Each structure stands twice: as C-alpha cells, then as structure tokens.
Tab-separated table of C-alpha atoms and ligand atoms in Angstrom:
chain	number	residue	atom	x	y	z
A	98	UNK	CA	-10.884	13.409	-8.520
A	99	UNK	CA	-14.737	14.228	-6.275
A	100	UNK	CA	-14.726	10.627	-3.734
A	101	UNK	CA	-18.084	12.261	-2.377
A	102	UNK	CA	-21.125	8.935	-3.685
A	103	UNK	CA	-17.983	6.974	-4.851
A	104	UNK	CA	-17.346	3.349	-3.914
A	105	UNK	CA	-14.093	3.121	-2.406
A	106	UNK	CA	-12.029	-0.208	-1.523
A	107	UNK	CA	-9.289	-0.493	1.410
A	108	UNK	CA	-7.343	-3.434	1.692
A	109	UNK	CA	-5.171	-4.083	4.418
A	110	UNK	CA	-7.771	-2.160	6.454
A	111	UNK	CA	-7.644	-3.013	10.178
A	112	UNK	CA	-4.012	-1.169	11.339
A	113	UNK	CA	-1.496	1.711	10.161
A	114	UNK	CA	-1.385	3.556	7.493
A	115	UNK	CA	-4.750	0.996	5.917
A	116	UNK	CA	-7.112	2.475	9.162
A	117	UNK	CA	-6.130	6.293	9.293
A	118	UNK	CA	-6.903	6.763	5.305
A	119	UNK	CA	-9.935	4.675	6.770
A	120	UNK	CA	-10.753	6.431	9.640
A	121	UNK	CA	-10.701	9.617	7.511
A	122	UNK	CA	-13.378	8.845	4.415
A	123	UNK	CA	-16.136	6.722	6.945
A	124	UNK	CA	-17.415	10.999	7.359
A	125	UNK	CA	-17.174	10.561	3.640
A	126	UNK	CA	-20.396	10.861	1.861
A	127	UNK	CA	-18.753	7.212	0.285
A	128	UNK	CA	-19.993	3.065	-0.173
A	129	UNK	CA	-16.796	2.239	1.804
A	130	UNK	CA	-15.094	-1.216	1.454
A	131	UNK	CA	-12.700	-2.413	3.733
A	132	UNK	CA	-10.915	-5.617	3.926
A	133	UNK	CA	-7.691	-7.290	5.677
A	134	UNK	CA	-7.879	-10.708	8.017
A	135	UNK	CA	-8.862	-9.208	11.762
A	136	UNK	CA	-12.025	-8.036	10.572
A	137	UNK	CA	-13.521	-7.929	14.016
A	138	UNK	CA	-10.679	-3.969	14.099
A	139	UNK	CA	-12.946	-3.171	10.617
A	140	UNK	CA	-15.713	-3.411	12.868
A	141	UNK	CA	-13.997	-0.708	15.771
A	142	UNK	CA	-13.298	1.204	12.411
A	143	UNK	CA	-17.626	0.547	11.822
A	144	UNK	CA	-18.944	2.281	15.418
A	145	UNK	CA	-16.347	4.659	15.402
A	146	UNK	CA	-18.351	6.567	12.303
A	147	UNK	CA	-21.165	8.725	13.971
A	148	UNK	CA	-21.306	10.969	11.368
A	149	UNK	CA	-23.690	7.497	9.805
A	150	UNK	CA	-22.962	9.137	6.383
A	151	UNK	CA	-21.265	6.204	4.973
A	152	UNK	CA	-22.831	3.014	3.655
A	153	UNK	CA	-19.752	-0.285	4.363
A	154	UNK	CA	-19.361	-3.018	2.637
A	155	UNK	CA	-16.263	-4.811	5.540
A	156	UNK	CA	-14.876	-8.188	4.390
A	157	UNK	CA	-12.584	-11.007	6.027
A	158	UNK	CA	-9.649	-11.399	3.623
A	159	UNK	CA	-6.504	-13.467	2.632
A	160	UNK	CA	-5.078	-11.119	-0.438
A	161	UNK	CA	-2.406	-13.560	-0.599
A	162	UNK	CA	-5.648	-16.394	-1.555
A	163	UNK	CA	-6.522	-15.492	-5.246
A	164	UNK	CA	-9.628	-17.885	-4.498
A	165	UNK	CA	-10.182	-15.454	-1.604
A	166	UNK	CA	-9.798	-12.382	-2.762
A	167	UNK	CA	-12.739	-13.618	-5.897
A	168	UNK	CA	-15.171	-14.181	-3.142
A	169	UNK	CA	-14.520	-10.926	-1.879
A	170	UNK	CA	-15.052	-9.207	-5.425
A	171	UNK	CA	-17.980	-11.304	-5.860
A	172	UNK	CA	-19.428	-10.196	-2.449
A	173	UNK	CA	-18.748	-6.758	-3.751
A	174	UNK	CA	-19.987	-6.451	-6.781
A	175	UNK	CA	-23.279	-8.335	-5.837
A	176	UNK	CA	-23.421	-5.098	-2.824
A	177	UNK	CA	-22.338	-2.277	-4.419
A	178	UNK	CA	-21.734	-2.871	-8.525
A	179	UNK	CA	-18.369	-2.148	-8.375
A	180	UNK	CA	-15.745	-0.070	-7.475
A	181	UNK	CA	-14.205	3.336	-8.446
A	182	UNK	CA	-11.219	3.701	-6.217
A	183	UNK	CA	-9.521	0.882	-5.273
A	184	UNK	CA	-6.450	1.716	-2.056
A	185	UNK	CA	-4.433	-1.349	-2.564
A	186	UNK	CA	-2.617	-0.292	0.894
A	187	UNK	CA	-2.193	-4.243	2.382
A	188	UNK	CA	1.404	-5.339	3.380
A	189	UNK	CA	3.566	-7.411	5.197
A	190	UNK	CA	7.247	-6.674	5.928
A	191	UNK	CA	10.217	-8.888	8.059
A	192	UNK	CA	13.656	-7.656	8.883
A	193	UNK	CA	15.676	-11.087	8.099
A	194	UNK	CA	18.849	-11.867	9.135
A	195	UNK	CA	21.390	-14.446	6.857
A	196	UNK	CA	21.084	-16.523	9.447
A	197	UNK	CA	17.617	-16.973	9.684
A	198	UNK	CA	17.113	-17.062	5.640
A	199	UNK	CA	13.858	-18.722	4.394
A	200	UNK	CA	11.993	-19.070	1.683
A	201	UNK	CA	8.758	-18.450	3.510
A	202	UNK	CA	9.398	-14.962	4.593
A	203	UNK	CA	9.199	-14.785	0.596
A	204	UNK	CA	6.247	-16.082	0.324
A	205	UNK	CA	4.616	-14.692	3.033
A	206	UNK	CA	5.647	-11.344	1.669
A	207	UNK	CA	5.375	-11.621	-2.291
A	208	UNK	CA	2.431	-13.340	-1.053
A	209	UNK	CA	0.745	-9.895	0.115
A	210	UNK	CA	2.180	-6.907	-0.884
A	211	UNK	CA	2.701	-8.131	-5.316
A	212	UNK	CA	0.376	-10.859	-5.158
A	213	UNK	CA	-1.895	-9.755	-3.788
A	214	UNK	CA	-2.908	-5.809	-5.329
A	215	UNK	CA	-2.055	-7.763	-8.357
A	216	UNK	CA	-5.080	-10.705	-7.627
A	217	UNK	CA	-7.109	-7.777	-5.915
A	218	UNK	CA	-6.344	-5.815	-9.923
A	219	UNK	CA	-7.307	-8.745	-11.755
A	220	UNK	CA	-11.218	-8.564	-9.983
A	221	UNK	CA	-12.079	-4.835	-10.650
A	222	UNK	CA	-9.477	-4.312	-14.176
A	223	UNK	CA	-12.521	-6.057	-16.455
A	224	UNK	CA	-15.112	-3.738	-15.005
A	225	UNK	CA	-12.505	-0.393	-15.319
A	226	UNK	CA	-11.295	-1.102	-18.957
A	227	UNK	CA	-15.514	-1.431	-19.906
A	228	UNK	CA	-16.822	1.942	-18.109
A	229	UNK	CA	-13.295	3.338	-18.834
A	230	UNK	CA	-12.352	5.149	-15.438
A	231	UNK	CA	-11.567	3.784	-12.706
A	232	UNK	CA	-8.490	4.068	-9.921
A	233	UNK	CA	-6.207	2.238	-9.127
A	234	UNK	CA	-3.985	3.041	-5.920
A	235	UNK	CA	-1.246	1.171	-4.811
A	236	UNK	CA	1.313	1.571	-1.265
A	237	UNK	CA	4.467	1.224	-2.611
A	238	UNK	CA	7.702	2.405	-0.352
A	239	UNK	CA	10.460	5.352	-1.037
A	240	UNK	CA	12.402	1.417	0.159
A	241	UNK	CA	11.414	0.507	-3.380
A	242	UNK	CA	15.445	2.125	-4.748
A	243	UNK	CA	17.662	0.630	-3.734
A	244	UNK	CA	18.343	-3.536	-1.276
A	245	UNK	CA	19.081	-2.574	1.970
A	246	UNK	CA	20.513	-5.089	4.418
A	247	UNK	CA	18.133	-7.688	6.620
A	248	UNK	CA	15.442	-5.898	4.103
A	249	UNK	CA	15.563	-7.353	0.380
A	250	UNK	CA	12.679	-9.733	0.485
A	251	UNK	CA	10.463	-6.946	1.779
A	252	UNK	CA	12.282	-4.106	-0.752
A	253	UNK	CA	12.509	-5.817	-3.898
A	254	UNK	CA	8.092	-6.411	-3.658
A	255	UNK	CA	8.790	-3.513	-3.178
A	256	UNK	CA	10.710	-2.578	-6.267
A	257	UNK	CA	8.278	-4.804	-8.212
A	258	UNK	CA	4.808	-3.009	-7.543
A	259	UNK	CA	6.303	0.482	-8.534
A	260	UNK	CA	7.584	-1.503	-11.565
A	261	UNK	CA	4.177	-2.797	-12.504
A	262	UNK	CA	2.594	0.018	-11.470
A	263	UNK	CA	4.133	2.329	-14.158
A	264	UNK	CA	3.704	-0.242	-16.125
A	265	UNK	CA	0.382	-0.726	-15.477
A	266	UNK	CA	-0.609	2.979	-15.762
A	267	UNK	CA	1.341	3.138	-19.412
A	268	UNK	CA	-0.610	0.483	-20.780
A	269	UNK	CA	-3.744	1.678	-19.004
A	270	UNK	CA	-3.977	5.262	-19.607
A	271	UNK	CA	-5.458	4.875	-23.130
A	272	UNK	CA	-8.420	3.113	-21.334
A	273	UNK	CA	-8.593	6.385	-19.061
A	274	UNK	CA	-7.976	4.244	-15.989
A	275	UNK	CA	-5.491	6.189	-13.841
A	276	UNK	CA	-3.176	4.183	-11.664
A	277	UNK	CA	-1.312	5.891	-8.372
A	278	UNK	CA	1.735	5.029	-7.295
A	279	UNK	CA	2.016	5.654	-3.356
A	280	UNK	CA	5.244	5.487	-2.119
A	281	UNK	CA	5.827	6.931	1.350
A	282	UNK	CA	8.746	6.857	3.684
A	283	UNK	CA	8.932	5.993	7.833
A	284	UNK	CA	5.244	5.871	8.909
A	285	UNK	CA	4.418	4.963	12.655
A	286	UNK	CA	3.153	2.228	12.567
A	287	UNK	CA	2.642	-1.171	13.433
A	288	UNK	CA	5.346	-2.418	11.303
A	289	UNK	CA	7.685	0.055	12.045
A	290	UNK	CA	7.279	-0.417	16.179
A	291	UNK	CA	9.652	-3.127	16.929
A	292	UNK	CA	12.628	-0.981	14.249
A	293	UNK	CA	15.603	-0.340	15.828
A	294	UNK	CA	17.109	1.064	13.341
A	295	UNK	CA	16.963	5.223	13.210
A	296	UNK	CA	13.660	6.400	11.258
A	297	UNK	CA	14.242	9.744	10.320
A	298	UNK	CA	11.733	12.109	8.433
A	299	UNK	CA	9.073	9.280	10.873
A	300	UNK	CA	5.551	10.950	10.746
A	301	UNK	CA	2.270	9.250	11.755
A	302	UNK	CA	-0.635	7.241	10.760
A	303	UNK	CA	-3.178	9.474	9.644
A	304	UNK	CA	-1.133	13.087	8.105
A	305	UNK	CA	0.485	10.356	5.963
A	306	UNK	CA	-3.357	8.969	5.328
A	307	UNK	CA	-4.238	13.175	4.406
A	308	UNK	CA	-1.359	13.271	2.153
A	309	UNK	CA	-2.937	10.466	0.779
A	310	UNK	CA	-6.330	11.135	0.459
A	311	UNK	CA	-5.047	14.773	-0.963
A	312	UNK	CA	-2.624	13.225	-3.492
A	313	UNK	CA	-5.261	10.860	-4.575
A	314	UNK	CA	-7.971	13.091	-4.847
A	315	UNK	CA	-5.696	15.872	-7.163
A	316	UNK	CA	-4.867	13.055	-9.004
A	317	UNK	CA	-1.258	12.361	-9.100
A	318	UNK	CA	0.894	10.002	-11.237
A	319	UNK	CA	3.137	9.647	-7.669
A	320	UNK	CA	1.837	10.479	-4.281
A	321	UNK	CA	5.329	9.909	-2.278
A	322	UNK	CA	6.513	12.283	1.102
A	323	UNK	CA	7.637	13.398	3.106
A	324	UNK	CA	9.643	15.428	0.921
A	325	UNK	CA	13.027	15.242	3.009
A	326	UNK	CA	13.555	11.593	2.470
A	327	UNK	CA	11.805	11.726	-1.150
A	328	UNK	CA	15.773	13.339	-1.536
A	329	UNK	CA	17.596	11.615	0.386
A	330	UNK	CA	16.701	8.341	-1.557
A	331	UNK	CA	16.468	10.218	-4.582
A	332	UNK	CA	20.199	10.586	-3.835
A	333	UNK	CA	20.909	7.319	-1.916
A	334	UNK	CA	19.486	6.001	-5.454
A	335	UNK	CA	22.231	7.706	-7.708
A	336	UNK	CA	24.973	6.354	-5.743
A	337	UNK	CA	27.686	4.001	-8.060
A	338	UNK	CA	26.502	0.806	-6.132
A	339	UNK	CA	30.401	1.533	-5.329
A	340	UNK	CA	29.732	3.149	-2.897
A	341	UNK	CA	26.979	2.513	-1.308
A	342	UNK	CA	27.681	-0.575	-0.981
A	343	UNK	CA	30.993	0.931	1.067
A	344	UNK	CA	28.957	2.822	2.768
A	345	UNK	CA	26.626	0.495	2.993
A	346	UNK	CA	29.447	-1.982	4.916
A	347	UNK	CA	30.363	0.974	7.134
A	348	UNK	CA	27.348	1.356	8.446
A	349	UNK	CA	26.536	-2.286	9.577
A	350	UNK	CA	29.848	-2.416	10.845
A	351	UNK	CA	28.605	-0.023	13.831
B	1447	NAP	N1	4.951	1.899	7.932
B	1447	NAP	C1	6.485	2.391	7.053
B	1447	NAP	O1	6.722	3.388	7.332
B	1447	NAP	C2	5.306	1.988	5.825
B	1447	NAP	C3	6.071	2.580	4.179
B	1447	NAP	C4	6.538	2.310	2.831
B	1447	NAP	C5	5.031	1.690	3.187
B	1447	NAP	N2	4.233	1.153	4.179
B	1447	NAP	C6	3.248	0.227	2.567
B	1447	NAP	O2	2.125	0.483	3.323
B	1447	NAP	C7	1.258	-0.510	3.960
B	1447	NAP	C8	1.264	-0.493	4.472
B	1447	NAP	O3	1.202	-0.328	6.339
B	1447	NAP	P1	1.496	-0.603	7.925
B	1447	NAP	O4	2.662	0.250	7.852
B	1447	NAP	O5	0.498	0.510	8.133
B	1447	NAP	O6	1.505	-1.715	8.147
B	1447	NAP	P2	0.393	-2.440	9.312
B	1447	NAP	O7	0.059	-1.183	10.655
B	1447	NAP	O8	1.070	-3.910	9.579
B	1447	NAP	O9	-0.715	-3.303	8.152
B	1447	NAP	C9	-1.149	-3.399	7.392
B	1447	NAP	C10	-2.381	-4.516	7.032
B	1447	NAP	O10	-1.837	-5.414	5.670
B	1447	NAP	C11	-3.222	-5.953	6.477
B	1447	NAP	N3	-2.578	-7.228	6.249
B	1447	NAP	C12	-0.900	-7.639	6.319
B	1447	NAP	N4	-1.182	-8.890	5.510
B	1447	NAP	C13	-2.498	-9.365	5.232
B	1447	NAP	C14	-2.750	-10.798	3.894
B	1447	NAP	N5	-1.861	-11.898	4.140
B	1447	NAP	N6	-4.139	-9.953	4.316
B	1447	NAP	C15	-5.111	-8.738	4.410
B	1447	NAP	N7	-3.845	-8.246	4.391
B	1447	NAP	C16	-3.374	-8.692	5.560
B	1447	NAP	C17	-3.716	-6.355	7.839
B	1447	NAP	O11	-4.282	-6.215	8.070
B	1447	NAP	P3	-4.462	-7.527	9.096
B	1447	NAP	O12	-3.588	-8.248	9.121
B	1447	NAP	O13	-5.455	-7.942	9.464
B	1447	NAP	O14	-4.874	-8.416	7.537
B	1447	NAP	C18	-3.143	-4.943	7.759
B	1447	NAP	O15	-4.167	-3.723	7.323
B	1447	NAP	C19	2.204	-1.497	3.206
B	1447	NAP	O16	1.871	-2.035	2.055
B	1447	NAP	C20	3.631	-1.418	3.832
B	1447	NAP	O17	4.599	-2.153	2.966
B	1447	NAP	C21	4.690	1.049	5.315
C-alpha cells in the first residue's frame, strides 16, 4: 500500500511501539488518527512534527470501553469519512505471580488486547466491506506460541489475537480487505522496562516501527521479527508438552 494520502488509525499511539510508528508517519503526507487514554502524550507527537505535511485527529479513547470506541469512530467519520489502514496496537501486560491471582488482571488484559481490537474492527469493518478495500494490522506477539509462567493472561490474549486475525484474513480475502498479523519479539518500551528476566534479541521501538511500516507497505500477511526470536519461538513451539514443561520447571528453579 502506498501510504501517501491515506487515512491511518493508530491505537495505543501515546507510548512505545505505537508512538514510534506515529512519529515516523507524522513526516508523511497522510491523515493520522492517534488514539490512547493519555491525550497529552498524543499532543506531544503533533507538536514535535515540524514538517506540517500531516493532518491530525487526536482522540482520547479507552479501547476496552465499547462506547468510547464507537464515539471515537463517529469523530473519525465526521473528519475523514473512514479509515484506509488501522494499526491496532493498544495493549496491556501484567506479570502475575500465582499468589496474587486475580481475575481483574485478566479483565484488563483481555479487555485491552483482545476486546479492544474487536471493538475497533466492529466500527470500521462495514465501511471496509462496502468499499472492498482497507488494511487491518493487528499487533500480536511472538509470545502467542505457548503458555509462559507469570504471563499466561497476556500470552493467551495474544494467542487468541493471532488465531482471530488469521480467521479474519481468510474470511475477508474475497472482499479485498487485507489483514496483517504483527508478531514482535522483545521491544524496549515502557511495557518491558520493568521486566526482571533476560530479554534476548531486544530491539528498539524505532527499529520496530521501521519494520512494521515497511511490512505494511509490502502488505505482508504476517510481520514477525527479529528473525532470531522467530526461530527460537518456532523451536519452543514445536517441543512436545512434556519437554517444554520440564525445561520450564528447570528455568523456574534457577
Ligand atoms: N514491548 C514488547 O516487547 C512487545 C512485544 C510483543 C508485542 N507487544 C505489543 O505491542 C503493543 C504495544 O506495546 P508497547 O510495548 O509499545 O507498550 P506500551 O509502551 O506500554 O504502550 C501501550 C500503549 O497501549 C495503550 N493502551 C493501554 N491500555 C489502553 C486502553 N485501555 N485504552 C487505550 N489505549 C491503551 C497505551 O496508551 P494509554 O496508556 O495512554 O492509554 C500505550 O499507548 C501491545 O499490544 C503489546 O502487547 C509488545
């Protein structure tokens, strides 16, 4: 997709990966819709853009609130008519020790990562179907491949997203609507800054944004990176359950 002149929605644009993508696209000739709860951070992105090539719409929106998402889409329709590319990136993670087991974490993580994506797609899909075009780029994770200790709400939300996007890709193909699954490895962002464990092949949010924008322009089905983590997680994903659990147990003892 040639992004020039296109209307692009980015959720979770206030921080980390979403912010890096927004900052890179802000130098292009596009209509940029940036959403997050912290609107002051979205305003910073607009102020930092000295090129003035881009037309902005900044929207405060909690993706886990369906009414908020519907209201935000009404504003988008009023200003730009619709969206050509939706980068659905908003996400939440929470390390959870089983001793602090609490369904509130699950409500937050599923509400943001999975339902947040579904609520947004519900808004613009009728327009995409009618026009027979549009790109949905949803951010999942390479951690969608197995249940990982301490983050099973997060990894299961990402497994659901990857599966959901694959189903949508197949179903929307005859309608000319493209669905891209984005599967990053570890990225240096506020989400990972507190992690106590080793994060192999960690990359910056800026590099991540470059890879994602390039993959979207090429309309790849799946954008996954860095290749070392793709390889590693594919191998881990292929291990028989008993072996994976044995290795995880040994890791736990360290
Ligand atoms: N960092 C990694 O290693 C990594 C790896 C694989 C996948 N990912 C995925 O990449 C995406 C971005 O993560 P990140 O690392 O950039 O994290 P981040 O810096 O914490 O950014 C998360 C973004 O999501 C927004 N958000 C969170 N809850 C929201 C809600 N209820 N409503 C609206 N917006 C909400 C935040 O904005 P507000 O707080 O202002 O609302 C923020 O802009 C997530 O989907 C994450 O799961 C990250």
